[in-house]
mmCIF file of C-alpha atoms in Angstrom:
data_model
loop_
_atom_site.group_PDB
_atom_site.id
_atom_site.type_symbol
_atom_site.label_atom_id
_atom_site.label_comp_id
_atom_site.label_asym_id
_atom_site.label_seq_id
_atom_site.Cartn_x
_atom_site.Cartn_y
_atom_site.Cartn_z
ATOM 1 C CA MET A 1 2.504 1.457 -24.352
ATOM 2 C CA ILE A 2 0.454 4.428 -23.190
ATOM 3 C CA THR A 3 1.822 7.946 -23.646
ATOM 4 C CA ILE A 4 0.765 10.277 -20.849
ATOM 5 C CA THR A 5 2.027 13.774 -20.117
ATOM 6 C CA LYS A 6 1.775 15.573 -16.791
ATOM 7 C CA SER A 7 -0.952 17.794 -18.252
ATOM 8 C CA ASP A 8 -3.107 14.635 -18.707
ATOM 9 C CA ILE A 9 -3.089 14.080 -14.926
ATOM 10 C CA LYS A 10 -5.839 15.666 -12.837
ATOM 11 C CA GLN A 11 -5.311 16.059 -9.079
ATOM 12 C CA LEU A 12 -7.480 13.764 -6.970
ATOM 13 C CA ILE A 13 -5.875 14.000 -3.507
ATOM 14 C CA SER A 14 -3.562 16.852 -2.519
ATOM 15 C CA ALA A 15 -0.135 16.415 -0.948
ATOM 16 C CA GLU A 16 -1.400 18.125 2.212
ATOM 17 C CA SER A 17 -4.399 15.774 2.490
ATOM 18 C CA ILE A 18 -2.134 12.754 2.067
ATOM 19 C CA GLN A 19 0.258 13.903 4.806
ATOM 20 C CA ASN A 20 -2.606 14.737 7.185
ATOM 21 C CA ARG A 21 -4.177 11.313 6.682
ATOM 22 C CA ILE A 22 -0.840 9.546 7.148
ATOM 23 C CA LYS A 23 -0.466 11.284 10.523
ATOM 24 C CA GLU A 24 -3.981 10.158 11.499
ATOM 25 C CA LEU A 25 -3.196 6.560 10.517
ATOM 26 C CA ALA A 26 0.100 6.695 12.438
ATOM 27 C CA ASP A 27 -1.761 7.916 15.531
ATOM 28 C CA ILE A 28 -4.076 4.886 15.322
ATOM 29 C CA ILE A 29 -1.127 2.515 14.943
ATOM 30 C CA ASN A 30 0.822 4.211 17.770
ATOM 31 C CA LYS A 31 -2.130 3.779 20.137
ATOM 32 C CA GLU A 32 -2.788 0.199 19.109
ATOM 33 C CA TYR A 33 0.769 -1.076 19.430
ATOM 34 C CA ASN A 34 1.682 1.073 22.451
ATOM 35 C CA ASN A 35 5.470 0.960 21.933
ATOM 36 C CA GLU A 36 5.590 -2.730 20.941
ATOM 37 C CA GLU A 37 8.013 -3.486 18.120
ATOM 38 C CA ILE A 38 6.436 -3.914 14.685
ATOM 39 C CA TYR A 39 7.643 -5.193 11.348
ATOM 40 C CA ILE A 40 6.561 -2.944 8.511
ATOM 41 C CA ILE A 41 6.490 -4.760 5.176
ATOM 42 C CA GLY A 42 6.181 -2.347 2.288
ATOM 43 C CA VAL A 43 5.115 -3.600 -1.117
ATOM 44 C CA LEU A 44 7.430 -2.253 -3.812
ATOM 45 C CA LYS A 45 7.406 -0.169 -5.765
ATOM 46 C CA GLY A 46 4.088 1.577 -5.315
ATOM 47 C CA ALA A 47 3.947 1.735 -1.525
ATOM 48 C CA VAL A 48 7.453 3.089 -0.937
ATOM 49 C CA MET A 49 6.415 6.755 -0.471
ATOM 50 C CA PHE A 50 3.508 5.834 1.806
ATOM 51 C CA THR A 51 5.632 3.391 3.799
ATOM 52 C CA VAL A 52 8.437 5.878 4.409
ATOM 53 C CA ASP A 53 6.132 8.732 5.409
ATOM 54 C CA LEU A 54 4.089 6.447 7.669
ATOM 55 C CA VAL A 55 7.186 5.114 9.450
ATOM 56 C CA LYS A 56 8.406 8.677 10.103
ATOM 57 C CA ASN A 57 5.286 9.192 12.238
ATOM 58 C CA LEU A 58 5.482 5.980 14.283
ATOM 59 C CA ASN A 59 6.776 6.049 17.858
ATOM 60 C CA MET A 60 7.538 2.386 18.515
ATOM 61 C CA PRO A 61 10.573 0.352 17.452
ATOM 62 C CA VAL A 62 10.121 -0.399 13.734
ATOM 63 C CA LYS A 63 11.856 -2.912 11.511
ATOM 64 C CA MET A 64 11.295 -2.338 7.796
ATOM 65 C CA GLU A 65 11.249 -4.907 5.044
ATOM 66 C CA PHE A 66 10.236 -4.591 1.420
ATOM 67 C CA ILE A 67 8.861 -7.170 -0.952
ATOM 68 C CA ARG A 68 8.095 -6.877 -4.623
ATOM 69 C CA LEU A 69 4.902 -8.166 -6.186
ATOM 70 C CA SER A 70 3.379 -7.436 -9.567
ATOM 71 C CA SER A 71 -0.145 -7.696 -10.975
ATOM 72 C CA TYR A 72 -0.321 -4.802 -13.439
ATOM 73 C CA GLY A 73 2.629 -5.055 -15.801
ATOM 74 C CA SER A 74 2.525 -1.982 -18.031
ATOM 75 C CA GLY A 75 -1.269 -1.814 -18.329
ATOM 76 C CA VAL A 76 -3.905 0.195 -16.506
ATOM 77 C CA THR A 77 -5.862 -2.778 -15.149
ATOM 78 C CA SER A 78 -4.851 -5.634 -12.908
ATOM 79 C CA THR A 79 -4.084 -8.879 -14.691
ATOM 80 C CA GLY A 80 -5.651 -10.779 -11.786
ATOM 81 C CA GLN A 81 -2.444 -12.790 -11.472
ATOM 82 C CA VAL A 82 -0.016 -11.915 -8.690
ATOM 83 C CA ARG A 83 3.641 -12.506 -9.465
ATOM 84 C CA ALA A 84 6.072 -12.661 -6.537
ATOM 85 C CA VAL A 85 9.143 -10.880 -7.892
ATOM 86 C CA ASP A 86 10.897 -10.894 -4.482
ATOM 87 C CA ILE A 87 9.114 -12.041 -1.341
ATOM 88 C CA THR A 88 12.129 -12.749 0.865
ATOM 89 C CA LEU A 89 11.299 -12.029 4.506
ATOM 90 C CA PRO A 90 13.000 -12.591 7.859
ATOM 91 C CA ASP A 91 11.521 -14.821 10.542
ATOM 92 C CA LEU A 92 8.228 -13.149 11.468
ATOM 93 C CA ASN A 93 7.117 -15.743 13.998
ATOM 94 C CA GLU A 94 5.604 -14.121 17.101
ATOM 95 C CA LYS A 95 6.052 -10.651 15.570
ATOM 96 C CA ASN A 96 3.625 -7.781 14.993
ATOM 97 C CA VAL A 97 3.345 -7.431 11.215
ATOM 98 C CA LEU A 98 1.949 -4.467 9.331
ATOM 99 C CA ILE A 99 1.696 -4.823 5.559
ATOM 100 C CA VAL A 100 1.753 -1.452 3.775
ATOM 101 C CA GLU A 101 0.303 -1.299 0.263
ATOM 102 C CA ASP A 102 -0.366 1.578 -2.105
ATOM 103 C CA ILE A 103 -3.813 0.498 -3.315
ATOM 104 C CA ILE A 104 -6.268 -2.355 -2.977
ATOM 105 C CA ASP A 105 -8.521 -2.667 -5.981
ATOM 106 C CA THR A 106 -9.403 -6.212 -7.126
ATOM 107 C CA GLY A 107 -7.995 -7.615 -3.878
ATOM 108 C CA HIS A 108 -5.870 -10.306 -5.530
ATOM 109 C CA THR A 109 -2.556 -8.936 -4.213
ATOM 110 C CA ALA A 110 -3.922 -8.353 -0.699
ATOM 111 C CA LYS A 111 -5.317 -11.878 -0.562
ATOM 112 C CA PHE A 112 -2.097 -13.400 -1.918
ATOM 113 C CA LEU A 113 0.019 -11.556 0.627
ATOM 114 C CA THR A 114 -2.298 -12.237 3.564
ATOM 115 C CA GLU A 115 -2.367 -15.949 2.763
ATOM 116 C CA PHE A 116 1.417 -16.022 2.272
ATOM 117 C CA ILE A 117 2.106 -14.427 5.670
ATOM 118 C CA HIS A 118 -0.410 -16.600 7.542
ATOM 119 C CA SER A 119 0.741 -19.850 5.908
ATOM 120 C CA ASN A 120 4.462 -19.213 6.495
ATOM 121 C CA PHE A 121 4.557 -17.573 9.923
ATOM 122 C CA ASN A 122 2.897 -17.848 13.307
ATOM 123 C CA ILE A 123 2.596 -14.095 13.780
ATOM 124 C CA LYS A 124 1.608 -12.263 16.955
ATOM 125 C CA SER A 125 -0.606 -9.724 15.140
ATOM 126 C CA TYR A 126 -1.341 -8.797 11.559
ATOM 127 C CA LYS A 127 -2.712 -5.662 9.944
ATOM 128 C CA PHE A 128 -3.034 -4.686 6.308
ATOM 129 C CA ILE A 129 -2.989 -0.967 5.553
ATOM 130 C CA ALA A 130 -3.483 0.632 2.154
ATOM 131 C CA LEU A 131 -3.205 4.252 1.158
ATOM 132 C CA LEU A 132 -6.063 3.828 -1.309
ATOM 133 C CA ASP A 133 -9.066 1.528 -1.206
ATOM 134 C CA LYS A 134 -10.880 1.070 -4.520
ATOM 135 C CA ARG A 135 -13.753 -1.101 -3.248
ATOM 136 C CA CYS A 136 -15.770 -0.584 -6.413
ATOM 137 C CA LYS A 137 -13.294 -2.873 -8.254
ATOM 138 C CA ARG A 138 -13.070 -5.602 -5.587
ATOM 139 C CA VAL A 139 -13.481 -9.145 -6.883
ATOM 140 C CA VAL A 140 -11.884 -10.879 -3.874
ATOM 141 C CA ASP A 141 -13.537 -10.721 -0.449
ATOM 142 C CA ILE A 142 -10.793 -8.877 1.426
ATOM 143 C CA ASN A 143 -10.552 -5.408 2.925
ATOM 144 C CA PRO A 144 -7.723 -3.458 4.549
ATOM 145 C CA ASP A 145 -7.688 -3.054 8.311
ATOM 146 C CA LEU A 146 -6.831 0.615 7.764
ATOM 147 C CA PHE A 147 -6.813 2.797 4.682
ATOM 148 C CA GLY A 148 -6.126 6.376 3.773
ATOM 149 C CA PHE A 149 -8.767 7.197 1.187
ATOM 150 C CA GLU A 150 -11.549 5.365 -0.604
ATOM 151 C CA ILE A 151 -11.557 6.206 -4.303
ATOM 152 C CA ASP A 152 -13.822 5.623 -7.276
ATOM 153 C CA ASP A 153 -12.901 3.671 -10.376
ATOM 154 C CA LYS A 154 -10.107 5.921 -11.613
ATOM 155 C CA PHE A 155 -6.612 5.008 -12.745
ATOM 156 C CA VAL A 156 -4.381 6.836 -10.264
ATOM 157 C CA VAL A 157 -0.744 7.903 -10.329
ATOM 158 C CA GLY A 158 1.563 9.800 -8.031
ATOM 159 C CA PHE A 159 2.863 9.329 -4.502
ATOM 160 C CA GLY A 160 4.390 6.011 -5.557
ATOM 161 C CA LEU A 161 1.729 4.855 -7.998
ATOM 162 C CA ASP A 162 2.718 4.763 -11.641
ATOM 163 C CA ILE A 163 1.749 4.279 -15.218
ATOM 164 C CA ASP A 164 4.402 2.322 -17.062
ATOM 165 C CA GLU A 165 6.916 3.284 -14.303
ATOM 166 C CA ASN A 166 6.249 7.038 -14.693
ATOM 167 C CA TYR A 167 4.847 9.695 -12.318
ATOM 168 C CA ARG A 168 5.619 7.874 -9.044
ATOM 169 C CA ASN A 169 7.421 11.071 -7.997
ATOM 170 C CA LEU A 170 4.333 13.309 -7.806
ATOM 171 C CA ASN A 171 3.686 14.440 -4.225
ATOM 172 C CA TYR A 172 -0.083 14.218 -4.800
ATOM 173 C CA ILE A 173 -2.364 11.554 -6.225
ATOM 174 C CA GLY A 174 -3.768 12.272 -9.627
ATOM 175 C CA TYR A 175 -5.932 10.375 -12.049
ATOM 176 C CA ILE A 176 -5.897 9.758 -15.741
ATOM 177 C CA GLU A 177 -9.065 9.510 -17.768
ATOM 178 C CA THR A 178 -9.034 6.103 -19.485
#
């Protein structure tokens, strides 16, 4: 178990920058889907803040679902193994699907989820959006269709991201020196 206090967290991306970028991403999605219904699938728990704020800025009919995957446990690095805690979804056949994730680092979770959706549904369209893209840690050849910010190799918390279930509630994204 790692003990971190709020004073150990250094701000990386401000709350204002996050909200501005979410509005920009929503504008892209609004133009692309042009009032067609979309299914937003948020990955719990990390993407909940991003998902909710993104949906508030979308103009088309939106249906929201949440799934729960895990690859970190209580550590600060991905285990490389994706565990489907709850991946129950409605019928997504012939639907526009937008997966919303907090961060893509190694790419294992993104690949798992992309393969799961494509092997179980005949979807109309598919996009994967991440708030953070940590390409420097990618070990799987997969990239988001849209992302908020590209970051360096830092362990980040806040705006839904956590360390041992703490600091998800920060309205900014901070990092912890490891």
